[in-house]
Short mmCIF file of C-alpha atoms in Angstrom, two decimals:
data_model
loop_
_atom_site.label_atom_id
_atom_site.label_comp_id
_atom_site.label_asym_id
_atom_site.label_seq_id
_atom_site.Cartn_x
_atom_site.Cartn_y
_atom_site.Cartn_z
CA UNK A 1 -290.26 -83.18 76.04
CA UNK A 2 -291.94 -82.14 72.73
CA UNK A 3 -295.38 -83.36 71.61
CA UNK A 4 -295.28 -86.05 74.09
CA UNK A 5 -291.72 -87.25 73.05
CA UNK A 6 -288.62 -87.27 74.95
CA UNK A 7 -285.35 -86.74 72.88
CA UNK A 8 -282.30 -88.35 74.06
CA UNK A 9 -279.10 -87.51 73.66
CA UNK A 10 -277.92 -91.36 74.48
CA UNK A 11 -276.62 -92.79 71.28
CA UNK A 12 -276.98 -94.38 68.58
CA UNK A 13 -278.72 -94.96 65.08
CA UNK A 14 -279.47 -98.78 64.17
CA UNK A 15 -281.10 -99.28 60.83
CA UNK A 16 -282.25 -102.24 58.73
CA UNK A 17 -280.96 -102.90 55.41
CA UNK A 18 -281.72 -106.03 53.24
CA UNK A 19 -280.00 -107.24 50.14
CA UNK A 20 -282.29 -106.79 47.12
CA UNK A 21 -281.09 -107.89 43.53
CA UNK A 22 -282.70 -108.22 40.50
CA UNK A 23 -285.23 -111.17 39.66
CA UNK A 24 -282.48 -111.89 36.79
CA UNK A 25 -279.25 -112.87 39.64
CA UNK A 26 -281.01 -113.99 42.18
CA UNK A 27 -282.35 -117.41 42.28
CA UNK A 28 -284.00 -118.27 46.02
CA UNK A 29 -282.00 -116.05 47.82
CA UNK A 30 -278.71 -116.45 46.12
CA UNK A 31 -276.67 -114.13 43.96
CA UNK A 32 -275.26 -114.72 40.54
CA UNK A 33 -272.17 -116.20 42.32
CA UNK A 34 -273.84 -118.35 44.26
CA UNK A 35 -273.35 -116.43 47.91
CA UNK A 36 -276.06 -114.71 49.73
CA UNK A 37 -275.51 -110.73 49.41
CA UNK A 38 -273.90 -109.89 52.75
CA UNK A 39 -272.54 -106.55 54.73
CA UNK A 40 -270.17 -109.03 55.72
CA UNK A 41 -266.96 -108.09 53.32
CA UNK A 42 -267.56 -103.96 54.20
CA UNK A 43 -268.23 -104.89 57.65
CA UNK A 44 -264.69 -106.38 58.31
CA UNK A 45 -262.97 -103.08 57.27
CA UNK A 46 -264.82 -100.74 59.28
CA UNK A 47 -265.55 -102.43 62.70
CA UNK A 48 -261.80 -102.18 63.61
CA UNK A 49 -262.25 -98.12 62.98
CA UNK A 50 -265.10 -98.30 65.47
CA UNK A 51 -264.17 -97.91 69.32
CA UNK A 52 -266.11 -98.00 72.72
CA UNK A 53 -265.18 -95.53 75.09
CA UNK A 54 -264.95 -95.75 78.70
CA UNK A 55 -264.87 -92.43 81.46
CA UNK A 56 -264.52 -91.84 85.04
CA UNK A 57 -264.83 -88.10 86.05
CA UNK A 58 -266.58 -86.11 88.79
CA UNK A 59 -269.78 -84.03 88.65
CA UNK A 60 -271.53 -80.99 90.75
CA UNK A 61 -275.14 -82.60 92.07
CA UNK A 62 -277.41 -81.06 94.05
CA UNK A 63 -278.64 -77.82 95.12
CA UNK A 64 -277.41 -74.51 93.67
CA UNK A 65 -275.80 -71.59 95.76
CA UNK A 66 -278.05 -69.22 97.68
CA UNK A 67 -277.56 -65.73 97.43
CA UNK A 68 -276.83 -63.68 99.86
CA UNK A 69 -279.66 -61.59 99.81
CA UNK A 70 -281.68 -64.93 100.27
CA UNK A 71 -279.08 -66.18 102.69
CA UNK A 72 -281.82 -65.06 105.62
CA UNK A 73 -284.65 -66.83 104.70
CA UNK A 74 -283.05 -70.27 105.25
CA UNK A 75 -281.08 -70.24 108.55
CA UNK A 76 -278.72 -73.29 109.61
CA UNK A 77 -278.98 -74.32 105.36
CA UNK A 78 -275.65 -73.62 104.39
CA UNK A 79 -274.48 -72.52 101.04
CA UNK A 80 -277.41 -74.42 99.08
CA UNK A 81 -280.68 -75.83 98.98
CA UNK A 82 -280.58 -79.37 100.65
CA UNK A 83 -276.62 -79.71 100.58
CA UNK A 84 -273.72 -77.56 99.20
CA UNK A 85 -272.95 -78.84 95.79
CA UNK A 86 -270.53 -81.86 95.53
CA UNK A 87 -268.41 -83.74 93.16
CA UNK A 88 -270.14 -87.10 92.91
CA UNK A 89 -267.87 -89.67 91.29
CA UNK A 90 -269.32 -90.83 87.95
CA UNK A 91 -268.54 -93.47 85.13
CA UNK A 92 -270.45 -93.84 81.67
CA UNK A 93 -269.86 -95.50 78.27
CA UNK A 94 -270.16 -94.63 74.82
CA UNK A 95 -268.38 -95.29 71.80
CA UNK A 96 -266.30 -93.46 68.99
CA UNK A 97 -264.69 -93.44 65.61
CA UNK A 98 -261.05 -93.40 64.80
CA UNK A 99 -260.67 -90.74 61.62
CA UNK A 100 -256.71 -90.58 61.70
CA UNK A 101 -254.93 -93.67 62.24
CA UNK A 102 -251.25 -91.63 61.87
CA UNK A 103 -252.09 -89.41 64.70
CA UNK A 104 -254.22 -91.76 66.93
CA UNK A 105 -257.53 -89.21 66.36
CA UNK A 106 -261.13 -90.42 67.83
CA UNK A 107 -264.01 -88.22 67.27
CA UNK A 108 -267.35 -88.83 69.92
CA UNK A 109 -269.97 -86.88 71.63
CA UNK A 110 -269.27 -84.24 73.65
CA UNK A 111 -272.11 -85.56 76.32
CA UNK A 112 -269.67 -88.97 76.61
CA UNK A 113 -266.92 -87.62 77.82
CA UNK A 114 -267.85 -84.18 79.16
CA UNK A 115 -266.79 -83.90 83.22
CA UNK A 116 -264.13 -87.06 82.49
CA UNK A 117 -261.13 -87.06 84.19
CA UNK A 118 -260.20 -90.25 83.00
CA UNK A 119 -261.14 -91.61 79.39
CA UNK A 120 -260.31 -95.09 78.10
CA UNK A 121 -260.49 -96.45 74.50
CA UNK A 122 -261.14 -99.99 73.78
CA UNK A 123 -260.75 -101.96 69.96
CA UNK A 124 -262.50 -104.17 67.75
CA UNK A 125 -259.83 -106.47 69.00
CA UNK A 126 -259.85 -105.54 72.78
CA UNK A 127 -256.39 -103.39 72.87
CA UNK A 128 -256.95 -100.49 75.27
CA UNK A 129 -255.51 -96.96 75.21
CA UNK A 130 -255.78 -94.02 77.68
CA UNK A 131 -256.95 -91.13 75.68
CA UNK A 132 -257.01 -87.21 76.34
CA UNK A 133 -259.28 -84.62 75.37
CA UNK A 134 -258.05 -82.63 72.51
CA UNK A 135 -261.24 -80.31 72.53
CA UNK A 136 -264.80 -80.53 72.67
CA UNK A 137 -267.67 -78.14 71.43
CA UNK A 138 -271.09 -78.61 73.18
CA UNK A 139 -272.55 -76.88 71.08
CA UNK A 140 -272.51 -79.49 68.33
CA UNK A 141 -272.11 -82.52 70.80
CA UNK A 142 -268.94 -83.39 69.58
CA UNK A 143 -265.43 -84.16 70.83
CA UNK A 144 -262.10 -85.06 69.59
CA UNK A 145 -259.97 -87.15 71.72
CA UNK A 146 -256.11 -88.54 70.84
CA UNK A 147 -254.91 -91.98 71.84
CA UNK A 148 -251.46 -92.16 74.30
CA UNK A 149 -248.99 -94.86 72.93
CA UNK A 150 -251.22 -96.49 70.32
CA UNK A 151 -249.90 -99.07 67.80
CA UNK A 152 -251.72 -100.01 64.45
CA UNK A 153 -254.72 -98.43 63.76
CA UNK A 154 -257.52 -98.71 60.87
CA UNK A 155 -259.66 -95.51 60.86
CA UNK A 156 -262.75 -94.48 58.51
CA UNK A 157 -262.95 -92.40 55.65
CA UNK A 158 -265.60 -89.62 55.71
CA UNK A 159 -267.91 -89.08 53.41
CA UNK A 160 -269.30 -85.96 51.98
CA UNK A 161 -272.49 -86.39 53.99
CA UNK A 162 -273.95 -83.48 51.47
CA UNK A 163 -274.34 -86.00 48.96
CA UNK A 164 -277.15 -88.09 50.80
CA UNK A 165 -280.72 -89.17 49.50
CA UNK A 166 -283.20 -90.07 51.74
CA UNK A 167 -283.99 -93.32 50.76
CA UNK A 168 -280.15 -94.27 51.34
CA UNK A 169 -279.05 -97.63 53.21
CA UNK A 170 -277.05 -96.67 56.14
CA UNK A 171 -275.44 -99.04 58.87
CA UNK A 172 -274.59 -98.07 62.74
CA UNK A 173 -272.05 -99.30 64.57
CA UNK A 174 -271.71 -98.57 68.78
CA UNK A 175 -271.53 -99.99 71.55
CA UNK A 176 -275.13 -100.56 73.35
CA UNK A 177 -275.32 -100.85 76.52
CA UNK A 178 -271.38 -101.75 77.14
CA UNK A 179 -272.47 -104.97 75.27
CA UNK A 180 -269.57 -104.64 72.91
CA UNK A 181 -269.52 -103.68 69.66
CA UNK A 182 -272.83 -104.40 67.53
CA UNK A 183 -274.21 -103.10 63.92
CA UNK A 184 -277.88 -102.64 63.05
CA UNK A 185 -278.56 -101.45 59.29
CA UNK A 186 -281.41 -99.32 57.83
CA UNK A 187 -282.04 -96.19 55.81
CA UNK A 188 -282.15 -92.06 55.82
CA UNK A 189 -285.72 -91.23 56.97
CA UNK A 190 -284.89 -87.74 56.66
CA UNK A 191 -281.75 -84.74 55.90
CA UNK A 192 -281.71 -81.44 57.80
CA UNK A 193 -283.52 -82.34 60.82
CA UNK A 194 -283.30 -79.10 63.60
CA UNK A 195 -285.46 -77.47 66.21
CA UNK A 196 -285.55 -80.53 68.38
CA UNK A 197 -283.71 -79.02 70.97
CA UNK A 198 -281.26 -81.55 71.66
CA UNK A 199 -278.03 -79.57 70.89
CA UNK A 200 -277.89 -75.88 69.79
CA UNK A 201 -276.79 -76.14 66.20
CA UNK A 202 -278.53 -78.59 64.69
CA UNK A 203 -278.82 -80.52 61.54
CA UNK A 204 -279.52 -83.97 61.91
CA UNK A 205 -279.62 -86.91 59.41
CA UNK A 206 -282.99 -89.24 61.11
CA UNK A 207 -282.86 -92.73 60.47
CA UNK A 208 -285.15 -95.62 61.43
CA UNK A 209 -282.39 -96.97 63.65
CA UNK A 210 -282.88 -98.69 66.87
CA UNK A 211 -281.13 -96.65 69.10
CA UNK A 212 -279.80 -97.56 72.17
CA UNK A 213 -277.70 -96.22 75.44
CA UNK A 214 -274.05 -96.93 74.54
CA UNK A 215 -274.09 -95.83 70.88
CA UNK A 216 -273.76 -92.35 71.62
CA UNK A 217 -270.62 -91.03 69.56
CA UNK A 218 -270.49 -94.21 67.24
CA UNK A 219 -270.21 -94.81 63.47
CA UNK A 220 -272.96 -94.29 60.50
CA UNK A 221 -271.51 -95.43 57.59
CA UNK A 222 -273.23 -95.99 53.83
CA UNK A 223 -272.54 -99.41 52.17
CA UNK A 224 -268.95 -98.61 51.30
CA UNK A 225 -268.29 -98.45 54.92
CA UNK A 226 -267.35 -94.30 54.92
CA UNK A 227 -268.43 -92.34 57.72
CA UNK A 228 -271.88 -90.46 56.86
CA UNK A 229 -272.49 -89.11 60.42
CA UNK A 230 -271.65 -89.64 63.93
CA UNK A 231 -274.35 -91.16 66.22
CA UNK A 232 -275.97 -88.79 69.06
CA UNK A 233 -279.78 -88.97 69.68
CA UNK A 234 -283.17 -90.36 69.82
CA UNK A 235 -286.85 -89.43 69.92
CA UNK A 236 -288.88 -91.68 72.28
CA UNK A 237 -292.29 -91.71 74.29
CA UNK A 238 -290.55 -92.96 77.30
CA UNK A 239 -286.50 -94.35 76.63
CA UNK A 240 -287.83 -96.64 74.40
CA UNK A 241 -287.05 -97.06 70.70
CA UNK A 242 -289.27 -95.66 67.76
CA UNK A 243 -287.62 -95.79 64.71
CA UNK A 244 -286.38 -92.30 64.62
CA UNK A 245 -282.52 -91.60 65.58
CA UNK A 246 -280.38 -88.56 64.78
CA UNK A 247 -276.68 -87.97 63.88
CA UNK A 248 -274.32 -85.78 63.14
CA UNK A 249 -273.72 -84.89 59.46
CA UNK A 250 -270.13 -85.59 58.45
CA UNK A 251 -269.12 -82.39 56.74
CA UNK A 252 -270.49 -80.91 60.20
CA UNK A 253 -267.93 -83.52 62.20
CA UNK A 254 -264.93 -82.63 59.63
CA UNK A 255 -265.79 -78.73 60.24
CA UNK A 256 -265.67 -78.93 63.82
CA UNK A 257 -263.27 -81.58 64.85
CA UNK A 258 -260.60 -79.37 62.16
CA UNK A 259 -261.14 -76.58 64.70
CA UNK A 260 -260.79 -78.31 67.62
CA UNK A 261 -257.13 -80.09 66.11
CA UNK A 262 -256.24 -76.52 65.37
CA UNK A 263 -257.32 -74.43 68.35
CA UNK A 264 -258.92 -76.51 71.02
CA UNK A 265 -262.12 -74.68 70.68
CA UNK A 266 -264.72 -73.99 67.79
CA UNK A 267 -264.27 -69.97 67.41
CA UNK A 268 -267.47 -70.05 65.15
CA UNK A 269 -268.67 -67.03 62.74
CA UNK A 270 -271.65 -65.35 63.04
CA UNK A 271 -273.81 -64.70 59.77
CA UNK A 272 -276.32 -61.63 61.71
CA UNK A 273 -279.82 -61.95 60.72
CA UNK A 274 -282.84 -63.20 62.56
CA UNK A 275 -285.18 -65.23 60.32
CA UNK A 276 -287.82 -68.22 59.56
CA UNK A 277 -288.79 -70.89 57.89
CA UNK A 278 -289.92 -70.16 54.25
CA UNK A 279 -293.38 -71.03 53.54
CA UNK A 280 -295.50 -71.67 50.61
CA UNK A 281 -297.84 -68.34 51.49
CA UNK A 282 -294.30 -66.00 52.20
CA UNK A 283 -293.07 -67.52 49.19
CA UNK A 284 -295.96 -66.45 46.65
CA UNK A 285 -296.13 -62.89 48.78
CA UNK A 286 -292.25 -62.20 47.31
CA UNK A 287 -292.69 -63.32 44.34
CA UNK A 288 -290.62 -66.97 44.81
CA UNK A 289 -291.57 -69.63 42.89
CA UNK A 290 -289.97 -72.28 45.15
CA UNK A 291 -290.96 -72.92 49.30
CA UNK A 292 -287.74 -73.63 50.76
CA UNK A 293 -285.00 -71.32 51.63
CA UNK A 294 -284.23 -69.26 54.84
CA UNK A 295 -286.09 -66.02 54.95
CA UNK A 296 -284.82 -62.93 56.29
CA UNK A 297 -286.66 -61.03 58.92
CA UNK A 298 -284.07 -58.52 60.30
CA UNK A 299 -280.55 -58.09 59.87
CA UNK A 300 -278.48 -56.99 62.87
CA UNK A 301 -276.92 -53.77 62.87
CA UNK A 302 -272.92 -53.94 62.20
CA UNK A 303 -272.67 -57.51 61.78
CA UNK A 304 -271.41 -59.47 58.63
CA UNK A 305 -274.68 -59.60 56.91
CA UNK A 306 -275.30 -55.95 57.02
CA UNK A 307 -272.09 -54.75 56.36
CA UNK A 308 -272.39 -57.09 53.08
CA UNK A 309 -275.88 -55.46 52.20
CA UNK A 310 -277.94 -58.18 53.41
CA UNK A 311 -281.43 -56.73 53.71
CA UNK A 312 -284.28 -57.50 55.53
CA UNK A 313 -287.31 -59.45 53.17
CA UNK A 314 -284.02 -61.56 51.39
CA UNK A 315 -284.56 -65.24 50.94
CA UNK A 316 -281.63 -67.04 51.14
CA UNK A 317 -281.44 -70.07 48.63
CA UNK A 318 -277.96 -71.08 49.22
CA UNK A 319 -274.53 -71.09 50.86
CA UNK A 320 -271.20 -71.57 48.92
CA UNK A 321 -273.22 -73.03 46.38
CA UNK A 322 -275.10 -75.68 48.48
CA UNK A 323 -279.06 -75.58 48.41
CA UNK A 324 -280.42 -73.97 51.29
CA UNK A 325 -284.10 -75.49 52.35
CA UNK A 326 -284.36 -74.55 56.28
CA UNK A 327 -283.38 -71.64 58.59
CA UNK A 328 -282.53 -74.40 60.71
CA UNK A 329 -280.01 -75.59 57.74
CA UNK A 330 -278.36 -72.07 57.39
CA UNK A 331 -277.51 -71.17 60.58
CA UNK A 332 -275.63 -74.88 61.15
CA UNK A 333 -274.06 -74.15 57.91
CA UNK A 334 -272.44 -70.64 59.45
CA UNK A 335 -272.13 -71.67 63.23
CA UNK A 336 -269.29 -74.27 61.55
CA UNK A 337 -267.76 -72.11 60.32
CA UNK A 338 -265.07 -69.70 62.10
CA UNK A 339 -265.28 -66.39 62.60
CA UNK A 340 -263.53 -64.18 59.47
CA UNK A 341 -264.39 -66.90 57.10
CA UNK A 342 -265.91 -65.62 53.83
CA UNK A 343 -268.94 -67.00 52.35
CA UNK A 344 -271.31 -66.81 49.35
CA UNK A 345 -274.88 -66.82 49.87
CA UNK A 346 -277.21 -66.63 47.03
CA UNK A 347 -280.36 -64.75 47.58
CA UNK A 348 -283.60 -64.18 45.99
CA UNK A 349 -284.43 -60.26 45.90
CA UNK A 350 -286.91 -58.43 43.94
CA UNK A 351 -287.45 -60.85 41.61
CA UNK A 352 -283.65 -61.49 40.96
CA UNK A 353 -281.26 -64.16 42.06
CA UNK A 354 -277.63 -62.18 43.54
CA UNK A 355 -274.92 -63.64 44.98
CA UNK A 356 -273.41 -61.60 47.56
CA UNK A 357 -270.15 -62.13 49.47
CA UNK A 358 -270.30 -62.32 53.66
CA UNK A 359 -267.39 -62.02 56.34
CA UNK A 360 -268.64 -63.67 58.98
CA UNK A 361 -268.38 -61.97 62.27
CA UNK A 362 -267.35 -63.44 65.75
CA UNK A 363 -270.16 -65.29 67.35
CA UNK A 364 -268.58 -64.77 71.18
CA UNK A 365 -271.18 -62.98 72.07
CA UNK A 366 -269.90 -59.05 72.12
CA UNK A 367 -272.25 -55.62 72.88
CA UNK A 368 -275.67 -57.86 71.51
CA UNK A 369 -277.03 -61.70 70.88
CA UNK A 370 -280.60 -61.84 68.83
CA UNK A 371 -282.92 -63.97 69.36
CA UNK A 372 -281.24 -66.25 66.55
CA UNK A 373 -278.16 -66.11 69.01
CA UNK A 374 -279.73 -66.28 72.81
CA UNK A 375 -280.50 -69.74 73.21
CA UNK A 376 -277.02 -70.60 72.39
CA UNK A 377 -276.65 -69.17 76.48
CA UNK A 378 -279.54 -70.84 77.66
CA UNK A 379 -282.57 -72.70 75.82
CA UNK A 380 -284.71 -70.41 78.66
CA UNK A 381 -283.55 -67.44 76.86
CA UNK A 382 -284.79 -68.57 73.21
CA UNK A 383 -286.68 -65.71 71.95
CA UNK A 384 -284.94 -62.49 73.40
CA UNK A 385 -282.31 -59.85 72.41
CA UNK A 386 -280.05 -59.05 74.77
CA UNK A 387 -276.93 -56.07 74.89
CA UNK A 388 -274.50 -54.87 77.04
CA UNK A 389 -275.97 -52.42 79.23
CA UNK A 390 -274.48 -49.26 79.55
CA UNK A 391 -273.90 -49.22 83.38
CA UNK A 392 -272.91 -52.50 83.50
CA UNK A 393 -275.02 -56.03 83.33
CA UNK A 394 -277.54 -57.29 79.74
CA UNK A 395 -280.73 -55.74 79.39
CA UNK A 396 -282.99 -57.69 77.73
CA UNK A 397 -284.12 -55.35 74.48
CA UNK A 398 -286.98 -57.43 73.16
CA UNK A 399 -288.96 -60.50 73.89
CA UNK A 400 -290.77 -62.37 71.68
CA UNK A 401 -294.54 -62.55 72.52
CA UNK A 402 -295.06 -66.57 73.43
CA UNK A 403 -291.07 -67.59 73.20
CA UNK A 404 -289.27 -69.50 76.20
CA UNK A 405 -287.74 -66.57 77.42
CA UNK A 406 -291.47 -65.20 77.78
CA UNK A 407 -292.33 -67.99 79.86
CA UNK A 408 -289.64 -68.14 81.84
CA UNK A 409 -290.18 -64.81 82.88
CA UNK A 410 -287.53 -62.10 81.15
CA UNK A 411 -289.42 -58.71 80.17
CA UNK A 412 -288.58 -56.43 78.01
CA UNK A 413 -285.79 -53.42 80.01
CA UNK A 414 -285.00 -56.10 82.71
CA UNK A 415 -281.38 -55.77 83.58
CA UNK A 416 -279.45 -59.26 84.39
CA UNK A 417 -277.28 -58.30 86.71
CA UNK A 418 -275.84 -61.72 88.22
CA UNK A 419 -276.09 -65.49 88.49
CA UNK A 420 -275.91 -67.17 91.80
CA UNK A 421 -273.27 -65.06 93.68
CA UNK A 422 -271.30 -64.19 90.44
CA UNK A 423 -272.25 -60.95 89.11
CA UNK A 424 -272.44 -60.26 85.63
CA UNK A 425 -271.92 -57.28 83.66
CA UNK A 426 -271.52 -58.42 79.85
CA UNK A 427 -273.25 -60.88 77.74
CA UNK A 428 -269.53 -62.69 77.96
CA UNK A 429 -270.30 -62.88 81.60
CA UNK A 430 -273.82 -64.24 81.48
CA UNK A 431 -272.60 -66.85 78.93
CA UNK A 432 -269.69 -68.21 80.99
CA UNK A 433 -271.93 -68.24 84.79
CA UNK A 434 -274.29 -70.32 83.27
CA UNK A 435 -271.57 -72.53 81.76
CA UNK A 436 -270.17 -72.93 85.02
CA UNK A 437 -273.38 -73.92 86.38
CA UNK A 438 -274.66 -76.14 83.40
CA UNK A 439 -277.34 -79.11 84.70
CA UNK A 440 -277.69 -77.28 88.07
CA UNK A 441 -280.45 -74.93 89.04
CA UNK A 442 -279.80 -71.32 88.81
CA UNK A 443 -280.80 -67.95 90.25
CA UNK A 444 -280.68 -65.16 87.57
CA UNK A 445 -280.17 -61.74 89.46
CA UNK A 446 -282.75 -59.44 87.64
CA UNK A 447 -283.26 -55.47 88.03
CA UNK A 448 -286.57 -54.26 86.98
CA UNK A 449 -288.10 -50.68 87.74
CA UNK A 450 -285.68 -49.71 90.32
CA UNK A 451 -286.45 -52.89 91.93
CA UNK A 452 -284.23 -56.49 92.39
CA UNK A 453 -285.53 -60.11 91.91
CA UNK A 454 -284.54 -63.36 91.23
CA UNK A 455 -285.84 -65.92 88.30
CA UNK A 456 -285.08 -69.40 88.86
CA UNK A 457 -283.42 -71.45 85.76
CA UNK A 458 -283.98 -74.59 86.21
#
């Protein structure tokens, strides 16, 4: 919930596009030639490229594990508040978008098929094809699955989604509500949308599509019918629609679904520098003449950045060349990329534009996370550093005053020392618990002045 609005990961971006010609062709409605102008002819090339996705699976609900200290206080309870947890048998729809006919490739959100056991794929013209997962990253809400024993596909072209205009007509294609496949049109509201907190790395395209439940995972396309981003979320008061849906950039999907073909997993590079927005007042106090870029507020020690000669005060205007206006933008820009991979940023220093070459570190999380790099373990830690401590466990370094991890409780020299039952004694091991235990509440194991408590993460 943020400023009264719920966002959804459920689907789906439906716009609303209408023909316009000039005064000059168009007589009542009619083109030069006589026909109405129609999505009609684009439309019949791209539906078959868009599928709806069917899974079965199992899921943990209820309860989380008490720990033994705790174990005491609730005699005759078991291993868990109310119930042990169980696997509860689950189905759900979505839909998808075929981008390699040859090899039978479908690329969807992660949140449709995450906790399947059994996906099915369903076409434009009702053919249906088991499916298995080739890999999935969470962190960008997307997943690649491949088709078993397919025959005759039509897939979509992607666009380079770096090329977009707000302003631009854009059509969505899904599957609402298991109706079947439907297409809504509009335009790009906005480019670079992040800090919504629906995935960790995000930068969204909005549109003023009608989103519904079902077109999670589906097709944006522009008017030439290539893929300009892949369906994922909405903003709404209550479930309802607004106008205001998000997807996923291509050039992000093309990133991270080439990862996933290759390795199964998105191995993603770290760039090492906490930052913020860039404002008009920061902007005139450096001497920039421009108010957007990504500005640099401390660069961590031994990463890429600093062994490059990133400093602290930079102002990063761009990436390999391609405008940088957020913090929000930059650090999607790195995440898809893999660790190793070498980069140019351009940077605005002393009055001076440099471009300076970065290897990006590994991102797994090693002896530290920053704050840029915590709420990639949990959205409760946003706002603290953690490092490995040095008798085992992650002591929390810093806290930022007012920041999630504030308010959830974490103070500066705690030591998190386990989650649950499992112990933990790297930030490796704090990352994977709470993986294990995603969408159930937690205990977090905490040492503080000689003492131990618990913190609940809900």
């Amino acid at each position: 919930m943020k400023k009264a609005f719920a966002v959804y990961a459920l689907g789906v971006a439906a716009l609303c596009v209408t023909g316009q010609a000039s005064a000059t062709t168009v007589v009542e409605g009619l083109a030069a030639d006589g026909k109405i102008p129609s999505l009609s002819p684009m439309l019949k090339t791209v539906l078959p490229g868009v599928v709806n996705i069917s899974v079965k699976g199992k899921k943990d609900v209820q309860g989380f594990a008490i720990p033994d200290e705790f174990r005491f206080m609730f005699p005759g309870m078991g291993d868990a508040f109310g119930s042990a947890p169980q696997k509860r048998d689950f189905q759900a729809l979505g839909s998808g978008v075929i981008i390699n006919a040859k090899d039978g490739l479908v690329v969807t959100n992660h949140h449709v098929v995450a906790d399947a056991t059994e996906i099915k794929v369903q076409l434009s013209d009702t053919r249906e094809y088991e499916a298995k997962l080739v890999g999935s990253d969470p962190h960008t809400d997307l997943a690649l699955l491949k088709l078993k024993n397919f025959k005759k596909l039509t897939q979509i072209t992607l666009s380079d989604s770096d090329k977009l205009e707000v302003g631009d007509f854009a059509v969505a294609i899904g599957n609402p509500y298991g109706l079947g496949q439907t297409v809504t049109s509009g335009i790009i509201s906005a480019l670079g949308r992040s800090g919504l907190n629906i995935e960790n790395i995000e930068n969204f395209i909005q549109t003023d599509a009608a989103i519904n439940s079902g077109n999670s995972g589906g097709a944006l396309v522009n008017l030439k019918g290539e893929l300009i981003g892949i369906n994922t979320a909405i903003m709404a008061p209550s479930g309802g629609n607004i106008g205001i849906g998000f997807a996923i950039p291509s050039n992000m999907v093309k990133t991270v679904t080439e990862q996933l073909l290759k390795y199964g997993e998105v191995k993603r590079g770290m760039l090492g520098v906490q930052g913020t927005q860039l404002n008009a007042d920061l902007a005139e106090s450096f001497g920039y003449e421009e108010n957007s870029g990504a500005f640099v507020n401390e660069v961590i020690k031994g990463s890429g950045a600093d062994k490059a000669g990133i400093k602290s005060g930079d102002i990063i205007t761009a990436i390999n060349g391609k405008k940088i206006t957020t913090f929000g933008q930059l650090r999607a820009e790195v995440a898809t990329q893999r660790a190793g991979t070498k980069v140019k940023l351009t940077v605005f220093r002393d009055g001076k534009s440099l471009d300076i070459d970065v290897v990006l570190s590994d991102s797994s999380f090693g002896t530290t996370a920053s704050k840029e790099e915590t709420k990639q373990i949990s959205p409760a830690f946003d706002g603290a550093t953690l490092t490995n401590a040095k008798n085992g466990g992650v002591e929390v370094t810093d806290v930022a005053q007012g920041s999630m991890a504030a308010r959830f409780g974490l103070r500066k020299g705690d030591i998190i020392t386990g989650v649950n039952r499992s112990d933990v004694k790297t930030i490796n091991d704090l990352k994977k618990s709470l993986e294990k235990v995603k969408g159930r509440i937690s205990a977090i194991r905490i040492n503080r002045n000689g003492g131990t408590l618990y913190i609940t993460l809900k």
